[in-house]
Short mmCIF file of C-alpha atoms and ligand atoms in Angstrom, two decimals:
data_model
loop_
_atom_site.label_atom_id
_atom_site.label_comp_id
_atom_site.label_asym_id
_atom_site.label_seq_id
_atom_site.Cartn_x
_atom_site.Cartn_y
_atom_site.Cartn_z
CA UNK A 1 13.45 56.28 -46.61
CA UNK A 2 11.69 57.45 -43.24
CA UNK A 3 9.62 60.83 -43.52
CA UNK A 4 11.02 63.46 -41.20
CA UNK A 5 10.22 63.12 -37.99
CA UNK A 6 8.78 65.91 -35.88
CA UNK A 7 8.32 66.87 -32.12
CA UNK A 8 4.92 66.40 -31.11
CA UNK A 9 4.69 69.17 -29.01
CA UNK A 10 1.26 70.73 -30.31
CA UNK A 11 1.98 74.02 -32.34
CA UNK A 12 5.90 73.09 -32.61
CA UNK A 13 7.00 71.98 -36.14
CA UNK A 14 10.58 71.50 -35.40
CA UNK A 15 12.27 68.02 -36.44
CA UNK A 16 12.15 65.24 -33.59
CA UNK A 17 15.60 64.98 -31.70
CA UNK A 18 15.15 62.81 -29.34
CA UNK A 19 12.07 60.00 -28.07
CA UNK A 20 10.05 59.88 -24.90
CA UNK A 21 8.52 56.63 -23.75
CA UNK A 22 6.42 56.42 -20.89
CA UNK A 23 6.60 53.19 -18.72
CA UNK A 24 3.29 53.64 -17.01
CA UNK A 25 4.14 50.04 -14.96
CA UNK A 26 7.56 52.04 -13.24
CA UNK A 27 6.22 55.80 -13.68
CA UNK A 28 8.98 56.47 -15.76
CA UNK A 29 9.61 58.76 -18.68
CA UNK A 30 12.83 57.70 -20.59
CA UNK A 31 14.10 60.46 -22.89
CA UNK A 32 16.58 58.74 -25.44
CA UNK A 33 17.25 58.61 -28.93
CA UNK A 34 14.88 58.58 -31.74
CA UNK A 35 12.99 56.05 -31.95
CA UNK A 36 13.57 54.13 -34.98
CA UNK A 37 9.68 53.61 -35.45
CA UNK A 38 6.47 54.72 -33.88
CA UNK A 39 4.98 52.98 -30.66
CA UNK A 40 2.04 53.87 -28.34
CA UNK A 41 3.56 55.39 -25.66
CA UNK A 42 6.89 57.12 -27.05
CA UNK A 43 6.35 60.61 -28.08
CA UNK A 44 9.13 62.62 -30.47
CA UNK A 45 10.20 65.82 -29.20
CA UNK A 46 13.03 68.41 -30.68
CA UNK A 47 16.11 69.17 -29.12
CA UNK A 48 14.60 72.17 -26.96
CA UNK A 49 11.32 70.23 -25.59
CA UNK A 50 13.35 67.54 -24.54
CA UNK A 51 15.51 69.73 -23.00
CA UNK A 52 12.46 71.52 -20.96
CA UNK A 53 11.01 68.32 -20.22
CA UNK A 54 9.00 67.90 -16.87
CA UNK A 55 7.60 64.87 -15.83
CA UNK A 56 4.27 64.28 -14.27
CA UNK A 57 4.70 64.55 -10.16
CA UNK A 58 5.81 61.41 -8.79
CA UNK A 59 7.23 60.22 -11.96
CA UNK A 60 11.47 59.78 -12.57
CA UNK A 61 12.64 60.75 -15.60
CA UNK A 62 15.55 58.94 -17.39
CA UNK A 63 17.63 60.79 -19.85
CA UNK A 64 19.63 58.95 -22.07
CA UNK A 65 20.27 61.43 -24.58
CA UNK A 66 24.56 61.27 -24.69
CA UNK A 67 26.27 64.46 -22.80
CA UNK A 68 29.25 64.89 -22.39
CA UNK A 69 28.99 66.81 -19.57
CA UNK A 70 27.02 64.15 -17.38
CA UNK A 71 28.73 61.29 -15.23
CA UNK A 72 27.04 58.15 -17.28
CA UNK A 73 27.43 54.75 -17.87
CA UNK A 74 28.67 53.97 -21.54
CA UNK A 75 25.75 54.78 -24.40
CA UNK A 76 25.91 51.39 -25.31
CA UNK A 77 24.49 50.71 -21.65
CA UNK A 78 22.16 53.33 -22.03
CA UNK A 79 20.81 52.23 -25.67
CA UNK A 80 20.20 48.82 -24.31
CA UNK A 81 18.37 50.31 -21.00
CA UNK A 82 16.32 52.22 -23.74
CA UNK A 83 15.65 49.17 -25.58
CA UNK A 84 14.84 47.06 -22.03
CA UNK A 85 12.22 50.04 -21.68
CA UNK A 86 10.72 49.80 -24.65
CA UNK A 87 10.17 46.80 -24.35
CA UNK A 88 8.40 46.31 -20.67
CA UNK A 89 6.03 48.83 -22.23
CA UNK A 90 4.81 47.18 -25.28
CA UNK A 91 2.77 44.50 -23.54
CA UNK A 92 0.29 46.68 -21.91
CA UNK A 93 -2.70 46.39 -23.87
CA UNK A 94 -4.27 49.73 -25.41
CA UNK A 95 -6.79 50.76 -23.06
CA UNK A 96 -9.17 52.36 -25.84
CA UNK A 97 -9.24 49.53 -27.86
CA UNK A 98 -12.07 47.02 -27.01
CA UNK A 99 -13.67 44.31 -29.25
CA UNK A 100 -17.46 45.41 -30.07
CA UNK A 101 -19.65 42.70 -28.43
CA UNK A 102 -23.27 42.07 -30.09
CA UNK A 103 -24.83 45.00 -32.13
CA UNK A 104 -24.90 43.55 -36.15
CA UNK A 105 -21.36 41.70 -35.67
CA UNK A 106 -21.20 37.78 -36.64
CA UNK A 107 -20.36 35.12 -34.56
CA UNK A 108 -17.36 33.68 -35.03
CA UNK A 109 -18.19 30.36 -33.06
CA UNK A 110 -20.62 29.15 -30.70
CA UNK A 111 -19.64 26.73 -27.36
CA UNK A 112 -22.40 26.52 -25.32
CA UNK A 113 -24.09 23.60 -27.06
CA UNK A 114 -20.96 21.82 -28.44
CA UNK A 115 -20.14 18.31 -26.58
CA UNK A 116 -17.06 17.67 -25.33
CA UNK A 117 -15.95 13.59 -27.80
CA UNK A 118 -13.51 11.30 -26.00
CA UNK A 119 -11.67 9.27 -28.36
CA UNK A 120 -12.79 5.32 -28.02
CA UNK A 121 -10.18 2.91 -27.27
CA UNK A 122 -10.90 -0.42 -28.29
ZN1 ZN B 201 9.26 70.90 -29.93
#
């Protein structure tokens, strides 16, 4: 099954408890349940880094981790809210990742000298 997931907190080697996703669109950090696989801007933490979490200034975080204690709309809501999230934040394009251009690589295709054919209708 999965491998055991663990908080990425550097130097902490206790097992993930809960996901953070960053929305960089909304400047929001949405803490909620595990993730049930990796994506490029959710982050596992354990139970006591999510607990300390901070956001960066000027940024809301959303908890959705179920308490008991808290005044919340039904975990269903929440899980779908998560999902929503998730979501919104996979089309942003990596901003590392950019296709080399020139140096050695081959071209694929070439346009410039290609002629545009209109069918003939007779
Ligand atoms: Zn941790």
């Amino acid at each position: 099954m999965s491998p055991a997931r663990r908080c990425s907190r550097t130097a902490c080697g206790r097992a993930a408890a809960a996901t953070l996703t960053y929305v960089y669109s909304d400047q929001t950090a949405v803490l909620g349940p595990l993730a049930v696989y990796a994506e490029p801007h959710a982050y596992d933490l354990c139970e006591e880094h999510s607990g300390r979490l901070s956001a960066p200034r000027g940024w809301e975080v959303m908890r959705l981790a179920p308490d008991p204690d808290s005044l919340a709309p039904s975990s269903d809501d929440l899980l779908a809210l998560a999902d929503a999230v998730r979501e919104a934040a996979r089309p942003l394009p990596p901003p590392q990742v950019r296709p080399e251009v020139g140096t050695g690589s081959r071209e694929v295709g070439r346009r410039g000298h290609l002629r545009v054919l209109k069918p003939v209708d007779d």
